Short mmCIF file of C-alpha atoms in Angstrom, two decimals:
data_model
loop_
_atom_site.label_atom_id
_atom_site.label_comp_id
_atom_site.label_asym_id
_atom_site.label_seq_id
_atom_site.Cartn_x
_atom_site.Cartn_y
_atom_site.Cartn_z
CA UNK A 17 39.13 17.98 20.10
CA UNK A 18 39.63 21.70 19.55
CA UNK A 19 36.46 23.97 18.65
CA UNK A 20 36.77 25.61 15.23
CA UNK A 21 35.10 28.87 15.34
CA UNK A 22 32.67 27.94 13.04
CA UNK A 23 32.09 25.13 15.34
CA UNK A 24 31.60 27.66 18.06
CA UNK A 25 29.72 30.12 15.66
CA UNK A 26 27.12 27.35 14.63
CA UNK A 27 26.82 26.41 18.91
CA UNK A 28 26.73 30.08 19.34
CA UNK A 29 23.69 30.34 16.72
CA UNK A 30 21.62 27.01 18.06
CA UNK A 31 22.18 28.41 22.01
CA UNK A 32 21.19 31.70 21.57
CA UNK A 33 17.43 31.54 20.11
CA UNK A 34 17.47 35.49 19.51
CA UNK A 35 20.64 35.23 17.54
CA UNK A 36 19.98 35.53 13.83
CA UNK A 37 24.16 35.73 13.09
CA UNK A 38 26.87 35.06 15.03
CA UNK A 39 30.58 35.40 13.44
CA UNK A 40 33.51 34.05 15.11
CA UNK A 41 37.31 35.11 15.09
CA UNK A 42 39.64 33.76 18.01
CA UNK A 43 38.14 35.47 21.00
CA UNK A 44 35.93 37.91 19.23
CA UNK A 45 32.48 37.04 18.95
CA UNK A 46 30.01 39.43 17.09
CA UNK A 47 26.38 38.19 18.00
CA UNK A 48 23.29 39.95 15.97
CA UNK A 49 19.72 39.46 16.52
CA UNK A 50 18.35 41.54 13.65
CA UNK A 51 16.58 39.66 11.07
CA UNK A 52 17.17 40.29 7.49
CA UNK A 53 20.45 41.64 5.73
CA UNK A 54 20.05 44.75 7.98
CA UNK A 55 23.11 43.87 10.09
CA UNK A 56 25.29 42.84 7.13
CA UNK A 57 23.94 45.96 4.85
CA UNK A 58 25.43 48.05 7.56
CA UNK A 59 28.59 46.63 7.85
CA UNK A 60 29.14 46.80 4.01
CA UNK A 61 27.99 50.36 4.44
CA UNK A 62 30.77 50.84 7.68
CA UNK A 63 33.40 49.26 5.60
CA UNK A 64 33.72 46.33 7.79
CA UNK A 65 35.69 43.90 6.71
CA UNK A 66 35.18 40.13 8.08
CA UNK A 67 38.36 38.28 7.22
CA UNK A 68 39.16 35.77 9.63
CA UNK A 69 35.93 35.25 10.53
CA UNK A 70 33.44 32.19 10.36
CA UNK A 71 30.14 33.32 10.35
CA UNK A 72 26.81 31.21 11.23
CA UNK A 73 23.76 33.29 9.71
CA UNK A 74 19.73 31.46 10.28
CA UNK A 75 19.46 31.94 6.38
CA UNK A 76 21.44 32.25 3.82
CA UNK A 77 20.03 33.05 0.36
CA UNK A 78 21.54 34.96 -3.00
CA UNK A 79 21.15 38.24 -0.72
CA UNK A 80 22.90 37.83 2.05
CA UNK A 81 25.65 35.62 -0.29
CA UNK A 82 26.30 38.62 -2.47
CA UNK A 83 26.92 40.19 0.99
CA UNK A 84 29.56 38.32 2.46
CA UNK A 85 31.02 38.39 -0.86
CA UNK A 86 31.65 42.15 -0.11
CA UNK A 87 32.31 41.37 3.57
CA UNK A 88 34.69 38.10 2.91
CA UNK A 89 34.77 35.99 5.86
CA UNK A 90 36.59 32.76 5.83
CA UNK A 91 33.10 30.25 5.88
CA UNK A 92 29.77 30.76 6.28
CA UNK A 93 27.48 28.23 7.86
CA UNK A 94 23.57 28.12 7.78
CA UNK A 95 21.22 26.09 9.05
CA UNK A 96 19.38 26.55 5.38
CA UNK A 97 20.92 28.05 2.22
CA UNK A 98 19.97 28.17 -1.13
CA UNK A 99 21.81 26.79 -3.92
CA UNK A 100 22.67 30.20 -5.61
CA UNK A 101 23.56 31.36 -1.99
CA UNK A 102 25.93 28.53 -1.83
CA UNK A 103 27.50 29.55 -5.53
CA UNK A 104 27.89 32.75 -4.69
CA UNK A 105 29.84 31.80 -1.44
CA UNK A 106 32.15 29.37 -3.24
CA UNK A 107 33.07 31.54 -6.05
CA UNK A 108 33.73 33.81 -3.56
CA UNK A 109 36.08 31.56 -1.90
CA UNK A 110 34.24 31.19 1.06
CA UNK A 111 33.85 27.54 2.98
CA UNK A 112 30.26 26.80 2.92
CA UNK A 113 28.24 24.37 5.20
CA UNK A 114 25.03 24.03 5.67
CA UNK A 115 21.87 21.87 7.26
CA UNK A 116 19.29 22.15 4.31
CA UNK A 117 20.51 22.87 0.98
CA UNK A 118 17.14 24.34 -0.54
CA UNK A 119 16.33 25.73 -4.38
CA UNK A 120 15.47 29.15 -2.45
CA UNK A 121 14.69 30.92 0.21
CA UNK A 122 11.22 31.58 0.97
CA UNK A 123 9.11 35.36 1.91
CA UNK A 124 7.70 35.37 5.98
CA UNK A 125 4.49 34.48 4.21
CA UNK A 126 6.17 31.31 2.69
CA UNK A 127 4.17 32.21 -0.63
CA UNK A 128 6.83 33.15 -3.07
CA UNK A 129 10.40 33.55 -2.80
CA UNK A 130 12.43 36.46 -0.58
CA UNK A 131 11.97 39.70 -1.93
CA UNK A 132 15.99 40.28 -0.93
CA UNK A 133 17.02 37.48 -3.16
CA UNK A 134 14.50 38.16 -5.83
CA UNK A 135 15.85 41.59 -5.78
CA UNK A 136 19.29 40.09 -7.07
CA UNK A 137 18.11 37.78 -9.20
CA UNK A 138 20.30 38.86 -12.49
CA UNK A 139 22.92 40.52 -10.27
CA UNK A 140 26.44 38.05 -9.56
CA UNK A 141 28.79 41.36 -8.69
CA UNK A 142 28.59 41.56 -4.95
CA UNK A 143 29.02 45.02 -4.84
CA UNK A 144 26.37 45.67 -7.37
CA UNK A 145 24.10 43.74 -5.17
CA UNK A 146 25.33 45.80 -1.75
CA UNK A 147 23.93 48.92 -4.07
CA UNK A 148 20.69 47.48 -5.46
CA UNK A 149 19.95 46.07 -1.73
CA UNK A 150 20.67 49.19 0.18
CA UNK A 151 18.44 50.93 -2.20
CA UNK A 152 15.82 48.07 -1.97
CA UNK A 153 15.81 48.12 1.73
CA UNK A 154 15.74 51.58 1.97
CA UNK A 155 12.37 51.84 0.18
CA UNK A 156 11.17 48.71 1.94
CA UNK A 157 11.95 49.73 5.06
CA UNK A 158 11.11 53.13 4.73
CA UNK A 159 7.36 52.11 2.94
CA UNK A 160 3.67 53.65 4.77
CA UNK A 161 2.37 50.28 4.90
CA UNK A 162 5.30 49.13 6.94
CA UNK A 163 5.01 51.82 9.55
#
């Protein structure tokens, strides 16, 4: 049986427990261990483009959806996605699959949702989102409470 690479991807993903995305295209193999959109913000931001590529992310919610939208790789796998992740994906044209199919993603402190995703809540234009995230991040990230 031949290995897909989102078969690969997703092995890639459960092997490596610092990976938090691995994408797949023939013999090219990006592995990130960032957590968060960080990695895929940047890429938007570098103009990357991801066609050809399966991609297996630890989480995918509305955020990071609304992401690859932008990004458009060929399928996206994650061990749990959200339903509006998953919509986002497909109308998109991207292959989903997925472990846990969840109503959304949950915050670190599993008390409310993901401040990414609730970020987008009334956004469905990817590259609206890519703006309203990079501008979200950038004051999250860049917050005194966080330093």
């Amino acid at each position: 049986m031949d290995l897909t690479d989102l078969d690969l991807a997703r092995a890639l993903l459960i092997a490596d427990k610092d990976a938090t995305l691995v994408a797949v295209r023939d013999d090219e193999i990006i592995t990130c261990t960032e957590h968060g959109i960080k990695p895929l913000l940047a890429w938007v931001r570098d103009g990357r483009d991801l066609t050809g590529f399966s991609v297996a992310d630890k989480v995918v919610g509305k955020a990071p959806a609304l992401l690859y939208a932008v990004l458009g790789p060929d399928a996206v796998f994650s061990p749990v996605m959200s339903w509006t992740g998953r919509a986002v994906l497909l109308a998109a044209g991207i292959a989903t699959s997925y472990d846990a199919l969840v109503p959304h993603i949950q915050n670190h402190a599993r008390d409310g949702q993901c401040p990414m995703d609730a970020s987008v809540e009334g956004i469905w234009e990817p590259y609206e989102a890519a703006h309203v995230l990079a501008e979200r991040a950038r004051r999250l990230f860049s917050s005194p409470q966080l330093a």
